[in-house]
XYZ file of C-alpha atoms in Angstrom:
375
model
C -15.572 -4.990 19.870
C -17.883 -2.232 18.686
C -17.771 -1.997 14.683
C -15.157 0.664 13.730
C -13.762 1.566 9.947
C -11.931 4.060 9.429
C -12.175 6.074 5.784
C -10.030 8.557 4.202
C -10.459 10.674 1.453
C -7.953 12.174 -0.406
C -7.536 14.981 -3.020
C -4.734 15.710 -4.410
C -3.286 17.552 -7.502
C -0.458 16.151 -10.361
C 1.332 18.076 -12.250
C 2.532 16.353 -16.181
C 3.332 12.765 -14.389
C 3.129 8.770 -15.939
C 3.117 7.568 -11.744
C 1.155 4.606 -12.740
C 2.055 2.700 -16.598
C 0.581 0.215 -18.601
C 2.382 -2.393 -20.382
C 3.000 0.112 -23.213
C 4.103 2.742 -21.115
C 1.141 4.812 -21.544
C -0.425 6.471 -17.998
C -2.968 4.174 -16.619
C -6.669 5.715 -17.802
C -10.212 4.420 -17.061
C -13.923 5.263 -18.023
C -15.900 6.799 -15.336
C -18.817 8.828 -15.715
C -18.636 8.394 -19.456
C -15.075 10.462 -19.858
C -11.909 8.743 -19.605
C -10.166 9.356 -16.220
C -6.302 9.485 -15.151
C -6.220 6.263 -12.798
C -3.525 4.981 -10.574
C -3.869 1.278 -9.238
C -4.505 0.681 -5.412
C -1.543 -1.584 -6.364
C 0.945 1.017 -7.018
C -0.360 3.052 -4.073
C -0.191 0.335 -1.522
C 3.157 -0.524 -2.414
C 4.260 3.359 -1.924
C 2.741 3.725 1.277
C 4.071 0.226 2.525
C 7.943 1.408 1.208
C 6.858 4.932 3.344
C 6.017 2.425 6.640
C 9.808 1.370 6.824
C 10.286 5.118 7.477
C 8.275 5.008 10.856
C 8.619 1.108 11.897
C 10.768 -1.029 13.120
C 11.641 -3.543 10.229
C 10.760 -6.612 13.285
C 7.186 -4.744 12.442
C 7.126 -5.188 8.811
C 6.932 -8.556 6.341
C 9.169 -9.514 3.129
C 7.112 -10.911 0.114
C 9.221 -13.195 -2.050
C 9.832 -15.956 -3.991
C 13.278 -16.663 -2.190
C 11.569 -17.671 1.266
C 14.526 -20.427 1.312
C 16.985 -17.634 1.348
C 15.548 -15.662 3.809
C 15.134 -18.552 5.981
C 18.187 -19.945 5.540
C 20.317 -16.494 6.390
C 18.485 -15.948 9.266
C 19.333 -19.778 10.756
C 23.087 -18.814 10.011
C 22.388 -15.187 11.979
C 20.998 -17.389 14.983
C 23.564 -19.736 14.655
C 26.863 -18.417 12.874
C 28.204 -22.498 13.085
C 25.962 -23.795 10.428
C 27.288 -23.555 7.063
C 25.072 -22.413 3.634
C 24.688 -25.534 2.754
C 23.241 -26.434 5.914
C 20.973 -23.957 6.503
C 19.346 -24.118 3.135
C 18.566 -27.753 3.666
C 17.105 -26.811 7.252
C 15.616 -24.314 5.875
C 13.911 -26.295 2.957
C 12.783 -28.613 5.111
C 11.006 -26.566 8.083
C 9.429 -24.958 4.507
C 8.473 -28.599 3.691
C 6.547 -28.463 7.158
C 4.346 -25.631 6.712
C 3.471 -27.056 3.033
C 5.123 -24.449 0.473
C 6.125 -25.684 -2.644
C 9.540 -25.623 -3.833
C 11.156 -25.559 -7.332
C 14.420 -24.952 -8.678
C 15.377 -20.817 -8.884
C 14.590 -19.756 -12.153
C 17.196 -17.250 -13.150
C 20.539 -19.470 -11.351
C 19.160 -22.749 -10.990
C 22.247 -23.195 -8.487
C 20.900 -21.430 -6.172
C 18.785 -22.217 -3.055
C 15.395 -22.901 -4.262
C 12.253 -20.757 -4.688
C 8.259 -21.344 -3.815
C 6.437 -21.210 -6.666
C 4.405 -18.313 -5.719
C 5.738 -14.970 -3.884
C 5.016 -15.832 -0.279
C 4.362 -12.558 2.376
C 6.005 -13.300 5.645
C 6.301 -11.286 8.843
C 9.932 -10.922 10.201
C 8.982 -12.451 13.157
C 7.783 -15.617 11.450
C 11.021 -15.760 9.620
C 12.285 -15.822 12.965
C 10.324 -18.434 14.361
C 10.800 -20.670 11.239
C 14.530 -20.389 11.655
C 14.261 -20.872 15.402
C 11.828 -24.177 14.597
C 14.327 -25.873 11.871
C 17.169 -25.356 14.088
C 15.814 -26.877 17.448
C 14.473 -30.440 15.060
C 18.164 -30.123 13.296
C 19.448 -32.613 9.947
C 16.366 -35.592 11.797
C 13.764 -33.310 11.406
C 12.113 -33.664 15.217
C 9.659 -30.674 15.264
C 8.177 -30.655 18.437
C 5.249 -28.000 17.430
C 3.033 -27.561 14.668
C 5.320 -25.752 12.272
C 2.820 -24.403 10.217
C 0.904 -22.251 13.185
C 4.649 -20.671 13.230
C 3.754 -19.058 9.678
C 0.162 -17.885 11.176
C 0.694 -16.266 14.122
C 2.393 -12.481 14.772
C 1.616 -11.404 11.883
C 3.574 -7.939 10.434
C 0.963 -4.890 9.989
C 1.668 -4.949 6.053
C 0.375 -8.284 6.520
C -2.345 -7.523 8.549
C -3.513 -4.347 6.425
C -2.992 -5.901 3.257
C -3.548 -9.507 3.523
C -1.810 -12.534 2.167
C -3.112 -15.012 -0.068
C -1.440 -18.526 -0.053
C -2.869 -20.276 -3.054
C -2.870 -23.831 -2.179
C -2.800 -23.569 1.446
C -5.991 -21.269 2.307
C -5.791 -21.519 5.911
C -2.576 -19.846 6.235
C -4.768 -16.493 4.275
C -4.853 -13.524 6.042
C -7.986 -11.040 5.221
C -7.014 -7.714 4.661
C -8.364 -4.916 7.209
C -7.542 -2.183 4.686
C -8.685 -1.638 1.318
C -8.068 0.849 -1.111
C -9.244 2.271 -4.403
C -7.945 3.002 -7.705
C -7.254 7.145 -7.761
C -9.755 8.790 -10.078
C -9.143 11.930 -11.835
C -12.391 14.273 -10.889
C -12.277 15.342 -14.462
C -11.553 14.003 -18.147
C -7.796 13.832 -19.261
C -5.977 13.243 -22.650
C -2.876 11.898 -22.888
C -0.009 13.592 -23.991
C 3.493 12.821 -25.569
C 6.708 14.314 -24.587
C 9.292 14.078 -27.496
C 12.699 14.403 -26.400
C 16.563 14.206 -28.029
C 19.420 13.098 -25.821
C 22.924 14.425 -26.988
C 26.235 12.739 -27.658
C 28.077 14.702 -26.333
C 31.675 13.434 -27.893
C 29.924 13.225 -31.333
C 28.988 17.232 -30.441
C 32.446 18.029 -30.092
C 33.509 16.714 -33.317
C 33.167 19.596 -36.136
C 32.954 16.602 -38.834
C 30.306 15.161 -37.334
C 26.012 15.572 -38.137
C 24.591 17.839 -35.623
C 21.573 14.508 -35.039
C 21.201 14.024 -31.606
C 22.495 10.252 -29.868
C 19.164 9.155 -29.299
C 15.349 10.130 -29.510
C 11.991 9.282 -27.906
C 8.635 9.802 -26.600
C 7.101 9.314 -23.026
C 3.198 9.817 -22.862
C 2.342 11.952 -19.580
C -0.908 13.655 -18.045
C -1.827 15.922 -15.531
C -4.831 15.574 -13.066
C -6.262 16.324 -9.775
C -7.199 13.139 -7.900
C -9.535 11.585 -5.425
C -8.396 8.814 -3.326
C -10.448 6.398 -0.728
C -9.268 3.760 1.188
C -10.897 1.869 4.541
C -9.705 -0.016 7.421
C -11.651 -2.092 9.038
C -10.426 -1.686 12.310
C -12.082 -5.269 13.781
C -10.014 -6.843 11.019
C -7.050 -5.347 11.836
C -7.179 -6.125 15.427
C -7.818 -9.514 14.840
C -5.215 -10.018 12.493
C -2.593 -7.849 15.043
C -3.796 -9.120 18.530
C -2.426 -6.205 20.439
C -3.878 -2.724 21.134
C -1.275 -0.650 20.787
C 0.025 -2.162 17.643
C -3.513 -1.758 15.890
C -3.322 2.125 17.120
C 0.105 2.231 15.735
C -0.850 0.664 12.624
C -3.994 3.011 11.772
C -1.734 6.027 12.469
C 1.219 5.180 10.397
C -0.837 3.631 7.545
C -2.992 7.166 7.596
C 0.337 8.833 7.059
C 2.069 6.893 5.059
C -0.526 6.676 2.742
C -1.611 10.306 2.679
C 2.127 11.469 1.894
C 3.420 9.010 -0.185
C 3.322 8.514 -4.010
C 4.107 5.957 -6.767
C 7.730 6.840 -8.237
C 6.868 6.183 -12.067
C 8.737 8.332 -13.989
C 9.942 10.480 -10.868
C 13.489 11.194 -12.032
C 11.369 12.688 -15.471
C 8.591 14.716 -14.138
C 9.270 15.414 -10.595
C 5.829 15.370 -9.987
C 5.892 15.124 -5.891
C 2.987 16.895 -4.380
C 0.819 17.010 -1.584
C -3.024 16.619 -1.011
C -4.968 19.685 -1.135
C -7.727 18.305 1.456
C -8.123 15.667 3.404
C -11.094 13.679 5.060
C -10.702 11.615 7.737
C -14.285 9.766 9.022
C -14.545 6.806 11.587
C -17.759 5.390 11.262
C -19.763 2.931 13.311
C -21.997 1.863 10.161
C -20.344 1.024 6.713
C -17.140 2.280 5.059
C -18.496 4.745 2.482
C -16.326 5.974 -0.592
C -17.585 9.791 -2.131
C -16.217 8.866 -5.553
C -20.238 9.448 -7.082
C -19.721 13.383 -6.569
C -16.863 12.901 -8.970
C -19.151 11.016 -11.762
C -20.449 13.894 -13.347
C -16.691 14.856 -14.674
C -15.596 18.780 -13.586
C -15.330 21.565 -16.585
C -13.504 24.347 -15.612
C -10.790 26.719 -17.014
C -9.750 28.336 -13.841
C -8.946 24.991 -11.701
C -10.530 22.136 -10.076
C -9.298 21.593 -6.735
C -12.097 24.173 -5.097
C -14.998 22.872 -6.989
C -14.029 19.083 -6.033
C -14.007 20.088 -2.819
C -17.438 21.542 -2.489
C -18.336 18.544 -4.892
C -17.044 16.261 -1.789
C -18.742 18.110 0.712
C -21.785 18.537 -1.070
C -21.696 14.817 -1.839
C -21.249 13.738 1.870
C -23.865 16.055 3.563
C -26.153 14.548 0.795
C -25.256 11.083 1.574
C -25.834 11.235 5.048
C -29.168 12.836 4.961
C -30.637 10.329 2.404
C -29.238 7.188 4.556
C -29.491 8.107 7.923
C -25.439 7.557 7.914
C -23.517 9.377 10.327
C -19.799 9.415 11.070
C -18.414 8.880 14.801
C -16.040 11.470 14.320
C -14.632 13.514 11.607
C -11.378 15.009 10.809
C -10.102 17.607 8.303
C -6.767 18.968 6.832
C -5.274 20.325 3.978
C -4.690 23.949 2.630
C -7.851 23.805 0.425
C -10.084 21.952 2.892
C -11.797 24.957 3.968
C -14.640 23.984 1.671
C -15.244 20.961 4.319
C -15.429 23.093 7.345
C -19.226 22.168 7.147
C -17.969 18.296 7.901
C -15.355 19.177 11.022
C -13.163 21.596 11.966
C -9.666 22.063 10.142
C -6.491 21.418 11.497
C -2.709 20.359 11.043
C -2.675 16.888 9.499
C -0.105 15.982 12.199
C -2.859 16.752 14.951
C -5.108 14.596 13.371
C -2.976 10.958 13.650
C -2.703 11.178 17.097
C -6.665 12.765 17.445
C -7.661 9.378 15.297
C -5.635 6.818 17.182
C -6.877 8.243 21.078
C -10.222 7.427 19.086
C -9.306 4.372 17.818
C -7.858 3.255 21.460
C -11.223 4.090 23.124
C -12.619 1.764 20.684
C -11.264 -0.793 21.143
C -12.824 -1.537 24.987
C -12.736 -4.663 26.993
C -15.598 -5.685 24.715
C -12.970 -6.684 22.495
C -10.892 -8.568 24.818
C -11.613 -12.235 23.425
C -9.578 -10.372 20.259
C -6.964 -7.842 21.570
C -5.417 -8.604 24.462
């Protein structure tokens, strides 16, 4: 298959928000450029954009990562089969996990329950499926006709297959991520600021012989930022991992989406900080992913905004990139109601023209060449 990725660029503006905390509390921060940053962890953002996919997918489509893989395992052997009993279907269930080689221990927080592997284990739903299917057929004498363990390696979920799954001790049943994604950088320096804030009793306020004190007091820290975000797909990966054409175009489009109009919910119910991006840049490219964060390291200065000036900073960035490496982009792909500035990149347009635009592309791509990998 002809060497696709897919990059997207993101910038996007944050009004007083923690999205992203430390383990004080404090807004995640990091030195770039020589001025601390606002940051938020490809962590957080991957996990917002794979809560967004169950919005467009099927669940069949999507994986569960937990410790309680027994659980899961054993409720879906009683779905299949109504007639086996808890106790039953755990043991089945432990022991088809026994197959495929996860560990298991006793559940930490009710050590009556059904037990837990020792490490949180991503599974597609489909593999749950064929698990349960697998422990059923060998029933209580364990007779497995097939290699359990290719059960846990094969149709894969696309959280799975964008994301990856590491298995500790069992590194053949790994799954390389086709997507990766950066930690959001502010394009400028922030500070940090603290919120102080009262909460009233409201009894104790109705009571003349009480102090007028309020019930409680705090602080939360907050800051406010306009951010660039990057993140690749390597669409070879992906259809590897996926196996099926129309699932890989399915997967770039909803993962563009999803991660494009979600956002972490730290502190939402405090700040309600939900925004938009102001411009977006879509590029498939036939050479290298390439991430524009370096027009960013020289922080911005300015008193009258920064969402225009990043913008030219991107574009400015990219045209200079390109000329200086010879690097090209197949296609390109712009939205947002500051992207203007990119116009010299590739014509504007509605950001729900440009899923279906990218996956036509990405289906062309994907040619009989690739047949030994898609089928």
């Amino acid at each position: 298959m002809t060497r696709t990725y897919i990059d997207v660029h993101v910038l996007q503006t944050v009004p007083p928000s923690n999205l992203n905390r430390d383990d004080t509390g404090s807004p995640k921060t990091a030195f770039f450029g020589g001025v601390r940053r606002a940051r938020v962890s490809s962590q957080a953002w991957k996990r917002a954009a794979r809560k967004a996919f169950a919005d467009q997918l099927d669940p069949s489509s999507l994986g569960v990562r937990s410790r309680r893989v027994v659980e899961l395992i054993a409720d879906e052997i009683h779905r299949i089969d109504p007639s086996v009993d808890g106790s039953r279907s755990t043991t089945l269930a432990e022991q088809v996990l026994g197959k495929v080689g996860v560990k298991l221990k006793a559940a930490r927080a009710k050590p009556e329950a059904p037990k837990e592997s020792e490490f949180l284990y991503f599974l597609s739903r489909r593999q749950i499926e064929n698990l349960a299917e697998a422990a059923l057929a060998a029933g209580d004498e364990g007779n497995y006709a097939t290699d359990v363990k290719k059960l846990a390696d094969r149709e894969h979920s696309v959280d799975i297959a964008l994301f990856g799954r590491m298995v500790a001790d069992q590194t053949d049943l790994n799954v390389d991520a086709a997507c990766q994604v950066a930690h959001a950088l502010s394009v400028h320096a922030v500070e940090d600021e603290s919120d102080y804030f009262t909460a009233v009793d409201d009894h104790k306020a109705a009571d003349e012989e009480e102090d007028a004190g309020a019930g409680m007091i705090g602080t939360v820290e907050f800051n406010s930022s306009t951010l660039y975000r990057y993140a690749t797909i390597d669409l070879g990966c992906l259809a590897r991992n996926l196996g099926d054409r129309d699932a890989v175009r399915r997967a770039v489009e909803v993962f563009l989406d999803s991660f494009v109009t979600s956002m972490p919910t730290g502190k939402q119910n405090t700040f309600a900080n939900r925004t938009l991006p102001d411009a977006i840049l879509v590029q498939v490219r036939d050479d290298q992913p390439v991430s524009y964060v370096g027009a960013f390291e020289e922080a911005i200065v300015s008193a009258d905004g920064r969402v225009r000036k990043a913008v030219q900073r991107m574009a400015s960035h990219a045209g200079e990139l390109a000329a200086a490496y010879g690097l090209q982009p197949v296609a390109t792909f712009v939205a947002g109601p500051a992207a203007h500035g990119l116009a010299e990149l590739g014509e504007r347009c509605p950001w729900p023209d440009v899923l279906p635009a990218v996956g036509e592309l990405v289906a062309s791509r994907l040619t009989a060449e690739g047949a030994a990998v898609v089928a």
